[in-house]
């Protein structure tokens, strides 16, 4: 396995449109995380899954943001009615839960530009 | 709540010179600490991590970091930088109460290498 992959790498959309991003984790990893990174800032935690269960979503930025991981493998992050303030890099990470010392491995990110 | 401070927004170093990037954290117990590196437009690559044990940890690409509990610091060092080390460096702290699901990042330090 070559690591965490994300698709698309870049997305340009008009304000008000819906967008969906996909993340494929490292195959043996059961935890998957979403972060947002705005210009000049570090990544900001949004949500995470353990297998198909979404265990933390209070950090999702608004009810326009939602994430799924229906079969415990890949995940999607959807933003409805996009706003210019949603322009950012969206990063996905995965880890293997069990030891208490999990390390998150990041994908290349999806860069979103809302016009 | 946990937090991370990287006091240096931008550092310029001559190729072959030594490097130290500062990181201070705030956390109620012994934290999990990480350094990640991000090249322009890319995701984050793990350089090294501290969970417990020896406070001097070795990472990839010749980097090392030292955990100093008394100073709440986890500074990153490299004895001799290479032009390929130019990138953005992020320090992060994991919440040990939740098995590391929530990583909190600093705002990053941008490293420029001059010939």
Coordinates of C-alpha atoms in Angstrom, one line a residue:
Chain A
X1 CA 0.0 0.0 0.0
X2 CA 1.4 3.4 -1.0
X3 CA -0.4 5.5 1.7
X4 CA -3.4 7.6 2.1
X5 CA -4.9 8.9 -1.1
X6 CA -7.4 11.7 -1.7
X7 CA -9.5 12.7 -4.7
X8 CA -9.7 15.2 -6.3
X9 CA -6.4 17.0 -5.5
X10 CA -7.9 20.3 -6.6
X11 CA -11.5 21.5 -6.8
X12 CA -12.8 24.9 -8.0
X13 CA -16.4 25.6 -7.5
X14 CA -18.9 28.4 -7.4
X15 CA -20.4 29.7 -4.2
X16 CA -23.6 27.8 -3.3
X17 CA -22.6 24.5 -5.0
X18 CA -22.1 21.3 -3.2
X19 CA -18.7 19.5 -3.2
X20 CA -17.7 16.0 -2.1
X21 CA -14.2 14.8 -1.4
X22 CA -13.0 11.2 -1.1
X23 CA -10.3 9.7 1.1
X24 CA -8.9 6.1 0.8
X25 CA -6.9 5.2 4.0
X26 CA -4.0 2.9 4.3
X27 CA -5.7 -0.5 3.9
X28 CA -5.1 -2.0 7.4
X29 CA -6.0 1.2 9.2
X30 CA -9.4 1.3 11.0
X31 CA -9.3 5.0 12.0
X32 CA -9.8 7.8 9.6
X33 CA -9.6 11.6 10.3
X34 CA -10.5 14.8 8.5
X35 CA -8.7 18.1 9.0
X36 CA -9.0 21.5 7.4
X37 CA -6.0 23.7 6.8
X38 CA -6.3 27.4 5.9
X39 CA -3.5 29.5 4.5
X40 CA -0.8 30.1 7.1
X41 CA -2.3 27.9 9.7
X42 CA -1.8 24.4 10.9
X43 CA -4.4 21.6 10.3
X44 CA -7.6 21.9 12.3
X45 CA -9.3 18.7 13.4
X46 CA -12.8 18.2 12.0
X47 CA -14.0 14.6 12.6
X48 CA -12.9 11.0 12.8
X49 CA -14.2 7.5 12.3
X50 CA -13.3 4.2 13.9
X51 CA -14.4 1.6 11.3
X52 CA -17.7 2.9 10.1
X53 CA -18.7 4.7 13.3
X54 CA -18.2 8.5 13.5
X55 CA -17.0 9.0 17.0
X56 CA -16.4 12.7 17.0
X57 CA -18.1 15.3 14.9
X58 CA -18.5 18.2 17.2
X59 CA -15.7 20.0 15.4
X60 CA -17.4 20.0 12.1
X61 CA -17.6 23.6 11.2
X62 CA -21.3 23.8 10.5
X63 CA -24.3 21.7 9.6
X64 CA -23.2 22.2 5.9
X65 CA -20.4 19.8 6.6
X66 CA -20.9 16.1 6.8
X67 CA -18.8 13.0 6.5
X68 CA -19.4 9.3 6.0
X69 CA -17.5 6.1 6.0
X70 CA -20.2 3.6 5.1
X71 CA -18.3 0.4 4.9
X72 CA -15.4 1.3 7.2
X73 CA -13.0 1.7 4.3
X74 CA -13.0 4.9 2.2
X75 CA -14.7 8.1 3.5
X76 CA -16.3 11.1 1.9
X77 CA -16.5 14.7 3.2
X78 CA -19.3 16.8 1.7
X79 CA -19.8 20.5 1.9
X80 CA -23.2 21.8 1.0
X81 CA -23.9 25.3 -0.2
X82 CA -20.2 26.3 -0.3
X83 CA -19.1 29.7 0.8
X84 CA -15.9 31.5 0.0
X85 CA -14.7 30.9 3.6
X86 CA -14.7 27.2 2.9
X87 CA -11.7 27.7 0.6
X88 CA -8.9 25.6 2.2
X89 CA -6.9 22.4 2.0
X90 CA -8.9 19.4 3.3
X91 CA -6.6 16.7 4.7
X92 CA -7.4 13.1 5.5
X93 CA -5.3 10.9 7.8
X94 CA -5.6 7.3 8.9
X95 CA -4.2 5.3 11.8
X96 CA -4.4 1.8 13.3
X97 CA -6.1 1.8 16.6
X98 CA -5.1 -0.7 19.3
X99 CA -1.8 0.2 21.0
X100 CA -2.7 3.5 22.5
X101 CA 0.2 5.0 20.6
X102 CA -1.4 5.5 17.2
X103 CA 0.3 7.7 14.6
X104 CA -1.7 9.5 12.0
X105 CA -0.5 9.3 8.4
X106 CA -1.7 12.0 6.1
X107 CA -2.8 12.1 2.5
X108 CA -1.8 14.8 0.0
X109 CA -5.0 16.8 0.6
X110 CA -7.7 18.3 -1.6
X111 CA -7.4 22.0 -2.2
X112 CA -10.8 23.7 -2.5
X113 CA -11.3 27.1 -4.0
X114 CA -14.8 28.7 -3.8
X115 CA -15.3 31.5 -6.2
Chain B
X1 CA -7.6 22.4 26.3
X2 CA -4.4 21.5 24.7
X3 CA -2.5 24.0 22.6
X4 CA 0.8 24.3 20.7
X5 CA 2.9 27.4 20.1
X6 CA 5.5 27.7 17.4
X7 CA 7.0 31.1 18.1
X8 CA 9.0 31.4 14.8
X9 CA 6.8 32.0 11.8
X10 CA 9.8 32.0 9.4
X11 CA 13.4 30.9 9.7
X12 CA 16.2 31.3 7.2
X13 CA 19.3 29.0 7.5
X14 CA 22.3 28.6 5.3
X15 CA 22.8 25.2 3.8
X16 CA 25.1 23.1 6.0
X17 CA 24.2 25.1 9.1
X18 CA 22.5 23.7 12.2
X19 CA 18.8 24.1 12.8
X20 CA 16.5 24.3 15.8
X21 CA 12.8 24.9 15.5
X22 CA 10.9 25.7 18.7
X23 CA 7.7 24.1 19.9
X24 CA 5.9 24.7 23.2
X25 CA 2.8 22.9 24.3
X26 CA 0.1 23.2 26.9
X27 CA -1.3 20.0 28.2
X28 CA -2.4 18.7 31.6
X29 CA -0.5 15.4 31.5
X30 CA 2.4 13.8 29.6
X31 CA 1.5 14.5 26.0
X32 CA 2.0 12.6 22.8
X33 CA 4.1 14.9 20.6
X34 CA 4.8 14.9 16.9
X35 CA 6.7 16.8 14.3
X36 CA 5.4 16.8 10.7
X37 CA 6.8 18.4 7.6
X38 CA 4.8 19.8 4.7
X39 CA 6.2 20.6 1.3
X40 CA 4.3 23.2 -0.8
X41 CA 0.9 22.0 -1.9
X42 CA 1.5 18.6 -0.3
X43 CA 0.2 16.7 2.7
X44 CA 2.0 16.2 6.0
X45 CA 4.9 13.7 6.5
X46 CA 5.7 12.4 9.9
X47 CA 9.3 13.3 11.0
X48 CA 9.3 11.9 14.5
X49 CA 7.1 11.3 17.5
X50 CA 7.4 11.1 21.3
X51 CA 5.1 8.9 23.4
X52 CA 7.2 7.9 26.4
X53 CA 10.7 6.8 27.4
X54 CA 13.9 8.4 26.1
X55 CA 13.3 12.1 25.9
X56 CA 15.6 12.4 22.9
X57 CA 13.9 10.9 19.8
X58 CA 15.4 10.3 16.4
X59 CA 13.4 10.7 13.2
X60 CA 13.8 10.5 9.5
X61 CA 16.0 12.7 7.4
X62 CA 18.5 13.2 10.2
X63 CA 16.1 15.1 12.5
X64 CA 15.9 14.7 16.2
X65 CA 13.8 16.3 19.0
X66 CA 14.0 16.5 22.7
X67 CA 11.1 16.5 25.1
X68 CA 11.7 18.8 28.1
X69 CA 8.8 18.5 30.6
X70 CA 10.1 21.3 32.8
X71 CA 10.0 23.7 29.8
X72 CA 6.9 22.2 28.1
X73 CA 9.0 22.1 25.0
X74 CA 9.7 19.7 22.1
X75 CA 12.2 21.4 19.9
X76 CA 13.3 20.0 16.6
X77 CA 17.0 19.9 15.6
X78 CA 19.2 19.0 12.7
X79 CA 23.0 19.4 12.8
X80 CA 23.4 20.2 9.1
X81 CA 20.5 21.3 6.8
X82 CA 20.2 20.5 3.1
X83 CA 18.4 22.5 0.5
X84 CA 15.7 19.8 0.3
X85 CA 14.8 20.6 3.9
X86 CA 13.1 23.8 2.8
X87 CA 9.4 23.3 3.8
X88 CA 6.8 24.1 6.5
X89 CA 7.2 22.3 9.8
X90 CA 4.4 21.6 12.2
X91 CA 4.5 20.5 15.8
X92 CA 1.4 18.7 17.2
X93 CA 0.2 17.4 20.5
X94 CA -2.1 14.4 20.8
X95 CA -4.7 14.0 23.5
X96 CA -3.6 10.9 25.5
X97 CA -7.0 10.7 27.2
X98 CA -8.6 9.9 23.8
X99 CA -5.9 7.7 22.3
X100 CA -4.6 10.4 20.1
X101 CA -7.8 11.0 18.0
X102 CA -7.5 14.8 18.4
X103 CA -4.2 16.2 17.2
X104 CA -3.7 19.9 17.9
X105 CA -1.2 21.6 15.6
X106 CA 0.8 24.7 15.9
X107 CA 0.7 27.4 13.2
X108 CA 3.9 26.1 11.7
X109 CA 7.4 27.4 10.9
X110 CA 8.4 28.0 7.4
X111 CA 12.1 27.1 6.7
X112 CA 14.0 28.7 3.9
X113 CA 17.5 27.4 3.0
X114 CA 20.0 29.8 1.4
X115 CA 23.1 28.6 -0.5

